[in-house]
PDB file of C-alpha atoms in Angstrom:
ATOM      1  CA  MET A   1     -64.596 -97.486  98.826  1.00 39.00           C
ATOM      2  CA  ASP A   2     -62.578 -99.798 100.749  1.00 35.00           C
ATOM      3  CA  GLU A   3     -61.819 -97.975 104.257  1.00 34.00           C
ATOM      4  CA  ILE A   4     -57.628 -96.682 105.370  1.00 33.00           C
ATOM      5  CA  ASP A   5     -56.803 -99.952 107.933  1.00 41.00           C
ATOM      6  CA  GLU A   6     -54.801 -98.342 110.338  1.00 40.00           C
ATOM      7  CA  GLN A   7     -53.146-100.353 113.306  1.00 41.00           C
ATOM      8  CA  THR A   8     -50.148-100.160 115.910  1.00 39.00           C
ATOM      9  CA  ALA A   9     -46.942-101.206 115.441  1.00 42.00           C
ATOM     10  CA  PRO A  10     -44.695-103.291 118.308  1.00 45.00           C
ATOM     11  CA  MET A  11     -41.968-102.092 119.413  1.00 43.00           C
ATOM     12  CA  PRO A  12     -38.777-104.352 118.205  1.00 44.00           C
ATOM     13  CA  ALA A  13     -37.719-107.220 119.632  1.00 46.00           C
ATOM     14  CA  GLY A  14     -33.880-105.906 121.615  1.00 46.00           C
ATOM     15  CA  ASP A  15     -32.438-102.918 123.765  1.00 48.00           C
ATOM     16  CA  PRO A  16     -34.928-100.660 125.831  1.00 44.00           C
ATOM     17  CA  PRO A  17     -35.448 -98.010 125.321  1.00 40.00           C
ATOM     18  CA  SER A  18     -33.718 -95.332 126.928  1.00 41.00           C
ATOM     19  CA  ALA A  19     -34.485 -93.770 130.376  1.00 36.00           C
ATOM     20  CA  ALA A  20     -33.607 -90.053 129.053  1.00 37.00           C
ATOM     21  CA  PHE A  21     -36.010 -91.191 126.329  1.00 31.00           C
ATOM     22  CA  VAL A  22     -38.614 -92.811 128.162  1.00 35.00           C
ATOM     23  CA  ALA A  23     -38.509 -89.731 130.919  1.00 33.00           C
ATOM     24  CA  SER A  24     -38.943 -87.032 128.366  1.00 38.00           C
ATOM     25  CA  GLY A  25     -41.198 -88.528 126.909  1.00 42.00           C
ATOM     26  CA  ASP A  26     -41.278 -87.198 123.571  1.00 45.00           C
ATOM     27  CA  ALA A  27     -41.013 -90.436 121.777  1.00 42.00           C
ATOM     28  CA  PRO A  28     -43.131 -90.496 119.125  1.00 45.00           C
ATOM     29  CA  GLU A  29     -45.312 -93.060 119.067  1.00 47.00           C
ATOM     30  CA  ARG A  30     -44.799 -94.991 115.445  1.00 46.00           C
ATOM     31  CA  LYS A  31     -47.795 -96.769 113.609  1.00 43.00           C
ATOM     32  CA  ALA A  32     -47.744 -98.490 110.556  1.00 39.00           C
ATOM     33  CA  GLU A  33     -50.355 -97.189 107.421  1.00 42.00           C
ATOM     34  CA  GLU A  34     -51.523-100.298 105.745  1.00 44.00           C
ATOM     35  CA  ILE A  35     -53.196 -99.121 102.503  1.00 41.00           C
ATOM     36  CA  THR A  36     -54.714-101.206 100.127  1.00 48.00           C
ATOM     37  CA  ALA A  37     -52.870-100.549  96.127  1.00 49.00           C
ATOM     38  CA  PRO A  38     -56.552 -99.252  94.518  1.00 55.00           C
ATOM     39  CA  LYS A  39     -56.550-101.796  91.282  1.00 58.00           C
ATOM     40  CA  PRO A  40     -56.053-100.658  88.106  1.00 57.00           C
ATOM     41  CA  ALA A  41     -58.774 -98.265  85.966  1.00 57.00           C
ATOM     42  CA  THR A  42     -60.545-100.563  84.062  1.00 59.00           C
ATOM     43  CA  PRO A  43     -59.882 -99.508  80.415  1.00 59.00           C
ATOM     44  CA  PRO A  44     -63.985 -98.110  78.484  1.00 61.00           C
ATOM     45  CA  THR A  45     -65.062-100.828  76.241  1.00 59.00           C
ATOM     46  CA  PRO A  46     -65.349 -99.853  72.726  1.00 58.00           C
ATOM     47  CA  PRO A  47     -68.867 -99.419  71.965  1.00 57.00           C
ATOM     48  CA  THR A  48     -69.602-101.964  69.594  1.00 55.00           C
ATOM     49  CA  ASP A  49     -71.398-100.641  66.344  1.00 55.00           C
ATOM     50  CA  LYS A  50     -74.437-102.291  65.429  1.00 57.00           C
ATOM     51  CA  LYS A  51     -75.968-100.704  63.496  1.00 61.00           C
ATOM     52  CA  LYS A  52     -73.048-101.326  60.389  1.00 67.00           C
ATOM     53  CA  PRO A  53     -73.955-105.312  60.646  1.00 72.00           C
ATOM     54  CA  ALA A  54     -77.316-104.771  60.326  1.00 73.00           C
ATOM     55  CA  GLU A  55     -76.742-103.073  56.969  1.00 73.00           C
ATOM     56  CA  HIS A  56     -75.325-105.789  56.114  1.00 71.00           C
ATOM     57  CA  GLU A  57     -77.540-108.553  57.070  1.00 74.00           C
ATOM     58  CA  SER A  58     -80.514-105.798  55.215  1.00 78.00           C
ATOM     59  CA  VAL A  59     -78.704-106.028  52.343  1.00 75.00           C
ATOM     60  CA  ILE A  60     -77.541-109.566  51.811  1.00 80.00           C
ATOM     61  CA  GLU A  61     -81.860-109.616  52.141  1.00 75.00           C
ATOM     62  CA  THR A  62     -82.564-107.437  49.802  1.00 77.00           C
ATOM     63  CA  VAL A  63     -80.747-108.759  47.995  1.00 78.00           C
ATOM     64  CA  LYS A  64     -81.762-112.461  48.450  1.00 76.00           C
ATOM     65  CA  THR A  65     -85.852-111.391  47.568  1.00 80.00           C
ATOM     66  CA  VAL A  66     -84.523-110.004  43.878  1.00 83.00           C
ATOM     67  CA  VAL A  67     -83.047-113.520  42.874  1.00 83.00           C
ATOM     68  CA  TYR A  68     -85.529-114.414  44.228  1.00 78.00           C
ATOM     69  CA  ALA A  69     -88.072-112.833  42.400  1.00 82.00           C
ATOM     70  CA  LEU A  70     -86.381-112.851  39.489  1.00 80.00           C
ATOM     71  CA  LEU A  71     -86.268-117.056  39.313  1.00 79.00           C
ATOM     72  CA  ILE A  72     -89.645-117.070  40.187  1.00 83.00           C
ATOM     73  CA  ALA A  73     -90.617-114.841  37.293  1.00 74.00           C
ATOM     74  CA  LEU A  74     -87.638-116.685  34.678  1.00 69.00           C
ATOM     75  CA  VAL A  75     -89.762-119.663  35.981  1.00 74.00           C
ATOM     76  CA  ILE A  76     -92.768-118.889  35.410  1.00 75.00           C
ATOM     77  CA  ARG A  77     -91.936-117.344  31.911  1.00 70.00           C
ATOM     78  CA  THR A  78     -90.405-120.309  31.220  1.00 72.00           C
ATOM     79  CA  PHE A  79     -92.859-122.888  31.909  1.00 70.00           C
ATOM     80  CA  LEU A  80     -95.862-121.382  32.646  1.00 80.00           C
ATOM     81  CA  PHE A  81     -97.385-118.220  30.547  1.00 86.00           C
ATOM     82  CA  GLN A  82     -95.158-115.565  29.097  1.00 93.00           C
ATOM     83  CA  PRO A  83     -96.439-112.251  27.815  1.00 94.00           C
ATOM     84  CA  PHE A  84     -96.623-110.453  24.578  1.00 95.00           C
ATOM     85  CA  ASN A  85     -97.329-107.725  22.323  1.00 95.00           C
ATOM     86  CA  ILE A  86     -99.730-106.938  19.533  1.00 96.00           C
ATOM     87  CA  PRO A  87     -96.794-105.073  17.248  1.00 94.00           C
ATOM     88  CA  SER A  88     -98.817-104.887  13.649  1.00 94.00           C
ATOM     89  CA  GLY A  89    -102.522-106.058  12.391  1.00 94.00           C
ATOM     90  CA  SER A  90    -102.086-108.941  10.241  1.00 96.00           C
ATOM     91  CA  MET A  91    -104.404-111.112  12.971  1.00 97.00           C
ATOM     92  CA  GLU A  92    -106.913-107.671  12.742  1.00 95.00           C
ATOM     93  CA  ALA A  93    -109.569-107.863  15.079  1.00 85.00           C
ATOM     94  CA  THR A  94    -108.921-110.885  16.388  1.00 96.00           C
ATOM     95  CA  LEU A  95    -106.128-109.402  17.537  1.00 97.00           C
ATOM     96  CA  LEU A  96    -105.254-104.985  17.437  1.00 96.00           C
ATOM     97  CA  ILE A  97    -102.206-103.230  17.486  1.00 95.00           C
ATOM     98  CA  GLY A  98    -102.004-102.220  21.244  1.00 96.00           C
ATOM     99  CA  ASP A  99    -102.669-106.536  22.866  1.00 97.00           C
ATOM    100  CA  TYR A 100    -100.744-107.165  25.426  1.00 97.00           C
ATOM    101  CA  LEU A 101    -101.503-110.926  25.494  1.00 97.00           C
ATOM    102  CA  PHE A 102    -100.447-114.138  27.806  1.00 96.00           C
ATOM    103  CA  VAL A 103     -99.295-117.424  25.824  1.00 96.00           C
ATOM    104  CA  GLU A 104     -99.439-120.326  27.580  1.00 94.00           C
ATOM    105  CA  LYS A 105     -96.329-121.968  27.125  1.00 92.00           C
ATOM    106  CA  PHE A 106     -96.659-125.578  28.433  1.00 90.00           C
ATOM    107  CA  ALA A 107     -99.844-125.793  25.748  1.00 89.00           C
ATOM    108  CA  TYR A 108     -97.647-127.919  23.371  1.00 92.00           C
ATOM    109  CA  GLY A 109     -94.651-128.802  25.156  1.00 88.00           C
ATOM    110  CA  TYR A 110     -91.300-128.287  25.483  1.00 88.00           C
ATOM    111  CA  SER A 111     -88.762-126.606  23.173  1.00 87.00           C
ATOM    112  CA  GLN A 112     -85.570-125.476  22.830  1.00 87.00           C
ATOM    113  CA  TYR A 113     -87.025-121.939  21.650  1.00 85.00           C
ATOM    114  CA  SER A 114     -89.505-122.007  25.204  1.00 86.00           C
ATOM    115  CA  PHE A 115     -86.108-120.623  26.517  1.00 84.00           C
ATOM    116  CA  PRO A 116     -85.131-116.987  26.567  1.00 82.00           C
ATOM    117  CA  TYR A 117     -83.370-116.285  23.051  1.00 77.00           C
ATOM    118  CA  GLY A 118     -83.264-120.020  22.812  1.00 77.00           C
ATOM    119  CA  LEU A 119     -80.592-121.296  24.937  1.00 78.00           C
ATOM    120  CA  GLY A 120     -82.968-124.552  26.431  1.00 79.00           C
ATOM    121  CA  PRO A 121     -80.834-127.685  26.617  1.00 83.00           C
ATOM    122  CA  ILE A 122     -83.601-129.713  24.211  1.00 81.00           C
ATOM    123  CA  SER A 123     -84.027-131.141  21.267  1.00 79.00           C
ATOM    124  CA  GLY A 124     -87.104-131.335  19.021  1.00 78.00           C
ATOM    125  CA  ARG A 125     -90.376-131.208  21.909  1.00 83.00           C
ATOM    126  CA  VAL A 126     -90.723-133.038  24.854  1.00 83.00           C
ATOM    127  CA  TRP A 127     -94.002-133.763  26.848  1.00 83.00           C
ATOM    128  CA  ALA A 128     -96.034-132.058  23.277  1.00 77.00           C
ATOM    129  CA  GLY A 129     -99.447-134.262  24.363  1.00 79.00           C
ATOM    130  CA  ASP A 130    -101.991-133.937  21.570  1.00 82.00           C
ATOM    131  CA  GLY A 131    -100.079-130.999  19.937  1.00 90.00           C
ATOM    132  CA  PRO A 132    -101.583-127.905  18.258  1.00 95.00           C
ATOM    133  CA  GLN A 133    -105.100-128.145  17.213  1.00 96.00           C
ATOM    134  CA  ARG A 134    -106.450-126.428  13.663  1.00 97.00           C
ATOM    135  CA  GLY A 135    -108.122-122.651  14.835  1.00 97.00           C
ATOM    136  CA  ASP A 136    -105.354-122.379  17.140  1.00 97.00           C
ATOM    137  CA  VAL A 137    -104.067-118.650  18.001  1.00 98.00           C
ATOM    138  CA  ILE A 138     -99.959-119.893  18.533  1.00 97.00           C
ATOM    139  CA  VAL A 139     -97.283-117.847  18.863  1.00 97.00           C
ATOM    140  CA  PHE A 140     -93.881-119.122  16.950  1.00 96.00           C
ATOM    141  CA  LYS A 141     -90.294-118.976  16.380  1.00 95.00           C
ATOM    142  CA  LEU A 142     -90.365-117.071  12.452  1.00 96.00           C
ATOM    143  CA  PRO A 143     -87.967-119.919  10.932  1.00 94.00           C
ATOM    144  CA  ARG A 144     -86.293-117.906   8.618  1.00 92.00           C
ATOM    145  CA  ASP A 145     -84.437-116.460  11.343  1.00 92.00           C
ATOM    146  CA  ASN A 146     -84.942-118.951  14.139  1.00 91.00           C
ATOM    147  CA  SER A 147     -85.374-114.859  16.646  1.00 90.00           C
ATOM    148  CA  THR A 148     -88.190-112.829  15.434  1.00 94.00           C
ATOM    149  CA  ASP A 149     -91.512-114.276  17.361  1.00 95.00           C
ATOM    150  CA  TYR A 150     -94.668-113.767  15.093  1.00 97.00           C
ATOM    151  CA  ILE A 151     -98.954-115.022  16.594  1.00 97.00           C
ATOM    152  CA  LYS A 152    -101.082-116.711  13.343  1.00 98.00           C
ATOM    153  CA  ARG A 153    -103.254-119.356  13.345  1.00 98.00           C
ATOM    154  CA  VAL A 154    -103.181-122.845  12.817  1.00 98.00           C
ATOM    155  CA  ILE A 155    -105.130-123.993   9.673  1.00 98.00           C
ATOM    156  CA  GLY A 156    -103.420-126.505   8.331  1.00 97.00           C
ATOM    157  CA  LEU A 157    -101.459-129.489  10.198  1.00 97.00           C
ATOM    158  CA  PRO A 158     -99.091-132.003   9.087  1.00 97.00           C
ATOM    159  CA  GLY A 159     -99.852-134.320   5.561  1.00 97.00           C
ATOM    160  CA  ASP A 160    -102.895-131.430   5.003  1.00 98.00           C
ATOM    161  CA  ARG A 161    -102.957-130.040   1.706  1.00 98.00           C
ATOM    162  CA  ILE A 162    -104.236-125.957   1.713  1.00 97.00           C
ATOM    163  CA  GLN A 163    -105.352-124.191  -1.684  1.00 97.00           C
ATOM    164  CA  LEU A 164    -106.636-120.768  -1.118  1.00 97.00           C
ATOM    165  CA  ILE A 165    -109.347-120.907  -4.528  1.00 96.00           C
ATOM    166  CA  ASN A 166    -110.619-116.738  -4.763  1.00 94.00           C
ATOM    167  CA  GLY A 167    -110.676-115.893  -0.787  1.00 94.00           C
ATOM    168  CA  GLN A 168    -111.781-119.013   0.513  1.00 95.00           C
ATOM    169  CA  ILE A 169    -109.882-121.668   2.136  1.00 97.00           C
ATOM    170  CA  TYR A 170    -109.605-125.550   0.621  1.00 98.00           C
ATOM    171  CA  LEU A 171    -109.058-128.145   2.941  1.00 98.00           C
ATOM    172  CA  ASN A 172    -107.702-132.010   1.405  1.00 97.00           C
ATOM    173  CA  ASN A 173    -109.800-130.668  -0.841  1.00 96.00           C
ATOM    174  CA  LYS A 174    -113.487-128.829   1.323  1.00 97.00           C
ATOM    175  CA  ALA A 175    -114.285-125.487   1.407  1.00 97.00           C
ATOM    176  CA  VAL A 176    -114.163-124.304   4.450  1.00 97.00           C
ATOM    177  CA  PRO A 177    -117.582-122.832   5.412  1.00 97.00           C
ATOM    178  CA  ARG A 178    -117.437-118.869   5.064  1.00 96.00           C
ATOM    179  CA  VAL A 179    -120.526-116.695   6.290  1.00 96.00           C
ATOM    180  CA  HIS A 180    -121.071-112.762   6.137  1.00 96.00           C
ATOM    181  CA  ALA A 181    -120.252-111.127   8.877  1.00 96.00           C
ATOM    182  CA  PRO A 182    -120.938-107.985  10.258  1.00 96.00           C
ATOM    183  CA  ASP A 183    -118.486-105.395   8.220  1.00 95.00           C
ATOM    184  CA  TYR A 184    -115.725-104.716  10.199  1.00 95.00           C
ATOM    185  CA  VAL A 185    -115.414-100.216   9.866  1.00 93.00           C
ATOM    186  CA  GLU A 186    -111.962 -98.388  11.309  1.00 90.00           C
ATOM    187  CA  ASP A 187    -110.951 -95.265  10.060  1.00 86.00           C
ATOM    188  CA  ASP A 188    -108.839 -94.135   8.036  1.00 83.00           C
ATOM    189  CA  VAL A 189    -106.004 -91.538   7.970  1.00 79.00           C
ATOM    190  CA  LEU A 190    -108.220 -89.024   7.835  1.00 83.00           C
ATOM    191  CA  GLY A 191    -110.945 -90.295  10.521  1.00 82.00           C
ATOM    192  CA  THR A 192    -112.840 -91.542   8.244  1.00 89.00           C
ATOM    193  CA  PRO A 193    -115.199 -94.450   8.401  1.00 92.00           C
ATOM    194  CA  ARG A 194    -113.939 -97.470   6.063  1.00 92.00           C
ATOM    195  CA  HIS A 195    -116.586-100.847   6.116  1.00 94.00           C
ATOM    196  CA  ILE A 196    -113.649-103.528   5.483  1.00 95.00           C
ATOM    197  CA  LEU A 197    -115.388-107.067   4.420  1.00 96.00           C
ATOM    198  CA  ARG A 198    -116.101-109.682   7.402  1.00 97.00           C
ATOM    199  CA  TYR A 199    -116.410-113.458   6.739  1.00 97.00           C
ATOM    200  CA  ARG A 200    -116.412-116.052   9.700  1.00 97.00           C
ATOM    201  CA  GLU A 201    -114.908-119.736   8.880  1.00 97.00           C
ATOM    202  CA  THR A 202    -115.480-122.358  11.054  1.00 97.00           C
ATOM    203  CA  LEU A 203    -112.890-125.326  10.280  1.00 97.00           C
ATOM    204  CA  PRO A 204    -113.614-129.333  10.847  1.00 96.00           C
ATOM    205  CA  ASN A 205    -113.554-129.552  14.526  1.00 96.00           C
ATOM    206  CA  GLY A 206    -115.853-126.576  14.730  1.00 96.00           C
ATOM    207  CA  LYS A 207    -113.564-123.647  15.414  1.00 97.00           C
ATOM    208  CA  SER A 208    -115.695-120.766  14.678  1.00 97.00           C
ATOM    209  CA  TYR A 209    -113.925-117.050  14.658  1.00 97.00           C
ATOM    210  CA  LEU A 210    -113.407-114.265  12.015  1.00 97.00           C
ATOM    211  CA  VAL A 211    -111.583-112.588   9.232  1.00 97.00           C
ATOM    212  CA  LEU A 212    -111.218-110.411   6.961  1.00 97.00           C
ATOM    213  CA  ALA A 213    -111.050-109.508   3.211  1.00 95.00           C
ATOM    214  CA  ARG A 214    -109.974-105.382   2.233  1.00 93.00           C
ATOM    215  CA  ASP A 215    -109.455-106.834  -1.279  1.00 92.00           C
ATOM    216  CA  PRO A 216    -111.190-109.648  -2.590  1.00 88.00           C
ATOM    217  CA  GLY A 217    -109.457-109.985  -5.849  1.00 87.00           C
ATOM    218  CA  GLY A 218    -105.928-109.741  -4.473  1.00 89.00           C
ATOM    219  CA  LEU A 219    -103.260-112.027  -5.329  1.00 88.00           C
ATOM    220  CA  GLU A 220    -102.578-114.148  -2.115  1.00 90.00           C
ATOM    221  CA  ASN A 221    -106.269-115.235  -2.195  1.00 94.00           C
ATOM    222  CA  ASN A 222    -105.517-117.856  -5.501  1.00 95.00           C
ATOM    223  CA  THR A 223    -102.508-119.946  -3.983  1.00 94.00           C
ATOM    224  CA  ASP A 224    -101.193-123.442  -5.769  1.00 93.00           C
ATOM    225  CA  VAL A 225    -101.914-126.095  -3.272  1.00 96.00           C
ATOM    226  CA  TYR A 226     -99.452-127.002  -0.123  1.00 96.00           C
ATOM    227  CA  VAL A 227     -99.150-130.050   0.858  1.00 97.00           C
ATOM    228  CA  VAL A 228     -97.745-129.135   4.922  1.00 97.00           C
ATOM    229  CA  PRO A 229     -95.009-131.185   5.892  1.00 97.00           C
ATOM    230  CA  ALA A 230     -94.270-134.169   8.610  1.00 96.00           C
ATOM    231  CA  GLY A 231     -93.533-131.691  12.222  1.00 94.00           C
ATOM    232  CA  HIS A 232     -94.254-128.699  10.538  1.00 96.00           C
ATOM    233  CA  TYR A 233     -98.125-126.275  10.123  1.00 97.00           C
ATOM    234  CA  PHE A 234     -99.239-124.059   8.287  1.00 98.00           C
ATOM    235  CA  MET A 235    -100.469-120.561   9.384  1.00 98.00           C
ATOM    236  CA  MET A 236    -101.950-117.872   8.674  1.00 98.00           C
ATOM    237  CA  GLY A 237    -103.437-114.559   9.916  1.00 97.00           C
ATOM    238  CA  ASP A 238    -107.052-112.909   9.856  1.00 97.00           C
ATOM    239  CA  ASN A 239    -106.952-110.188   8.416  1.00 97.00           C
ATOM    240  CA  ARG A 240    -106.195-112.468   4.835  1.00 95.00           C
ATOM    241  CA  ASP A 241    -105.306-109.684   2.394  1.00 94.00           C
ATOM    242  CA  ASN A 242    -102.440-108.123   5.701  1.00 94.00           C
ATOM    243  CA  SER A 243    -100.254-110.906   6.925  1.00 95.00           C
ATOM    244  CA  LEU A 244     -96.957-112.461   6.049  1.00 95.00           C
ATOM    245  CA  ASP A 245     -97.847-115.681   6.850  1.00 96.00           C
ATOM    246  CA  SER A 246     -96.900-119.702   5.184  1.00 97.00           C
ATOM    247  CA  ARG A 247     -97.924-118.111   2.187  1.00 96.00           C
ATOM    248  CA  PHE A 248     -95.600-116.786   1.269  1.00 96.00           C
ATOM    249  CA  ALA A 249     -92.164-118.090   1.816  1.00 93.00           C
ATOM    250  CA  PRO A 250     -88.124-118.427   0.693  1.00 89.00           C
ATOM    251  CA  THR A 251     -89.182-120.359  -2.178  1.00 85.00           C
ATOM    252  CA  GLY A 252     -86.571-119.513  -4.752  1.00 79.00           C
ATOM    253  CA  LYS A 253     -89.535-120.183  -7.445  1.00 80.00           C
ATOM    254  CA  GLY A 254     -89.659-116.040  -8.250  1.00 77.00           C
ATOM    255  CA  ASP A 255     -93.543-115.879  -8.522  1.00 82.00           C
ATOM    256  CA  VAL A 256     -95.396-113.154  -6.071  1.00 83.00           C
ATOM    257  CA  PHE A 257     -95.189-116.346  -2.330  1.00 92.00           C
ATOM    258  CA  ASP A 258     -92.090-116.524  -3.083  1.00 92.00           C
ATOM    259  CA  ARG A 259     -90.244-113.979  -0.362  1.00 91.00           C
ATOM    260  CA  SER A 260     -87.059-113.352   1.579  1.00 90.00           C
ATOM    261  CA  ASP A 261     -88.425-112.637   4.392  1.00 90.00           C
ATOM    262  CA  GLY A 262     -90.975-115.460   4.401  1.00 93.00           C
ATOM    263  CA  VAL A 263     -92.814-117.550   6.866  1.00 96.00           C
ATOM    264  CA  GLY A 264     -93.028-120.456   5.833  1.00 96.00           C
ATOM    265  CA  TYR A 265     -94.494-124.192   6.943  1.00 97.00           C
ATOM    266  CA  VAL A 266     -93.160-123.388  10.577  1.00 97.00           C
ATOM    267  CA  PRO A 267     -91.262-127.052  12.010  1.00 95.00           C
ATOM    268  CA  ALA A 268     -92.881-128.255  14.902  1.00 94.00           C
ATOM    269  CA  ALA A 269     -89.147-127.179  17.599  1.00 93.00           C
ATOM    270  CA  ASN A 270     -90.201-123.699  17.021  1.00 95.00           C
ATOM    271  CA  LEU A 271     -93.749-123.008  18.877  1.00 95.00           C
ATOM    272  CA  VAL A 272     -93.237-121.024  20.941  1.00 94.00           C
ATOM    273  CA  GLY A 273     -96.797-121.615  22.420  1.00 95.00           C
ATOM    274  CA  LYS A 274    -101.156-121.214  22.738  1.00 96.00           C
ATOM    275  CA  ALA A 275    -102.665-117.364  22.984  1.00 97.00           C
ATOM    276  CA  GLU A 276    -104.584-117.357  25.888  1.00 96.00           C
ATOM    277  CA  PHE A 277    -106.520-114.197  27.087  1.00 96.00           C
ATOM    278  CA  ILE A 278    -105.755-110.185  26.780  1.00 97.00           C
ATOM    279  CA  PHE A 279    -104.516-108.670  30.048  1.00 96.00           C
ATOM    280  CA  PHE A 280    -104.154-104.970  28.858  1.00 96.00           C
ATOM    281  CA  SER A 281    -105.354-103.583  26.058  1.00 97.00           C
ATOM    282  CA  ASN A 282    -104.194 -99.373  24.801  1.00 96.00           C
ATOM    283  CA  ASP A 283    -104.959 -97.473  21.880  1.00 93.00           C
ATOM    284  CA  GLY A 284    -101.397 -95.575  21.870  1.00 90.00           C
ATOM    285  CA  PRO A 285     -98.029 -95.404  22.910  1.00 90.00           C
ATOM    286  CA  LEU A 286     -98.042 -96.964  25.943  1.00 89.00           C
ATOM    287  CA  TRP A 287     -95.747 -95.067  27.653  1.00 90.00           C
ATOM    288  CA  GLU A 288     -98.174 -92.534  27.305  1.00 91.00           C
ATOM    289  CA  PHE A 289    -100.039 -93.318  30.649  1.00 89.00           C
ATOM    290  CA  TRP A 290    -101.438 -89.888  31.458  1.00 93.00           C
ATOM    291  CA  ALA A 291    -104.156 -90.397  27.976  1.00 92.00           C
ATOM    292  CA  TRP A 292    -104.942 -94.136  29.599  1.00 92.00           C
ATOM    293  CA  PRO A 293    -108.774 -93.390  30.447  1.00 92.00           C
ATOM    294  CA  TRP A 294    -109.286 -92.477  26.877  1.00 94.00           C
ATOM    295  CA  THR A 295    -106.831 -95.142  25.138  1.00 95.00           C
ATOM    296  CA  VAL A 296    -106.940 -97.946  26.968  1.00 96.00           C
ATOM    297  CA  ARG A 297    -109.791-101.160  25.267  1.00 96.00           C
ATOM    298  CA  PHE A 298    -111.197-102.176  28.775  1.00 95.00           C
ATOM    299  CA  SER A 299    -113.528-103.550  27.353  1.00 95.00           C
ATOM    300  CA  ARG A 300    -110.162-106.045  25.802  1.00 96.00           C
ATOM    301  CA  MET A 301    -108.902-106.399  29.161  1.00 96.00           C
ATOM    302  CA  PHE A 302    -109.241-110.089  30.078  1.00 95.00           C
ATOM    303  CA  THR A 303    -110.671-111.359  27.054  1.00 97.00           C
ATOM    304  CA  SER A 304    -110.722-114.589  26.240  1.00 96.00           C
ATOM    305  CA  ILE A 305    -108.390-115.265  22.897  1.00 96.00           C
ATOM    306  CA  ASP A 306    -111.035-116.984  20.212  1.00 89.00           C
TER     307      ASP A 306
END
């Protein structure tokens, strides 16, 4: 704090003070008071609210993280691997209802259907490589609507001649070898074990896999000759008597193989990718997680697809 500085004031010039005034000795001593004026008070600085900017930055960082994660997932799903689940038994016993698998998207290159909702800016296929091989298990878009995902096995390549006689495949006029395998056993609706005929087929390129013959005398086991057009593939399910596949198409012929919901030949542009391995399998509704210890098929998890 500043001190108050008191000093005696000088006498003013002019007439001397009156004698009486001096004699009496009553003249007061005049002093000047020099007071330093107080500095104006500085208003207090309002507190800075640092919490709001910090929260704002945190929200922005969270949004960025979510956006980056979605972009990475989109790239992986579009160009590398896409997960699918099996809702039907057309590929039994190779694939079971409740199997969850990864499909390799780059196996046959890319088309517009490699992108979500078929919105890819691609005409035909790019980077197709050698293309599908006989025996590959492939996910493709149903030619009838170009949106529904189907999964089947490639049996015929462009130019191949295919016919079924009594359930036996003839490929380019030669029978595809098949041998009996141990029966496939499943429970019927009453829980009674049921034995299904099972065969192992081997295609000309050496690819071998198991197929089921539920109804060996069924009409679908005897067909005309199919000639696969250029740029198309002939697909069949491994559950031969319970599979809507290339044997059935909306051809307008009016026979047993003419179906409005048929598959027919599959264009190369409709191929989505090659099924590679099962990463999860559950015999029951997936949301009933409390039942997983008993419904999860642990033996099928992380197994390759033949």
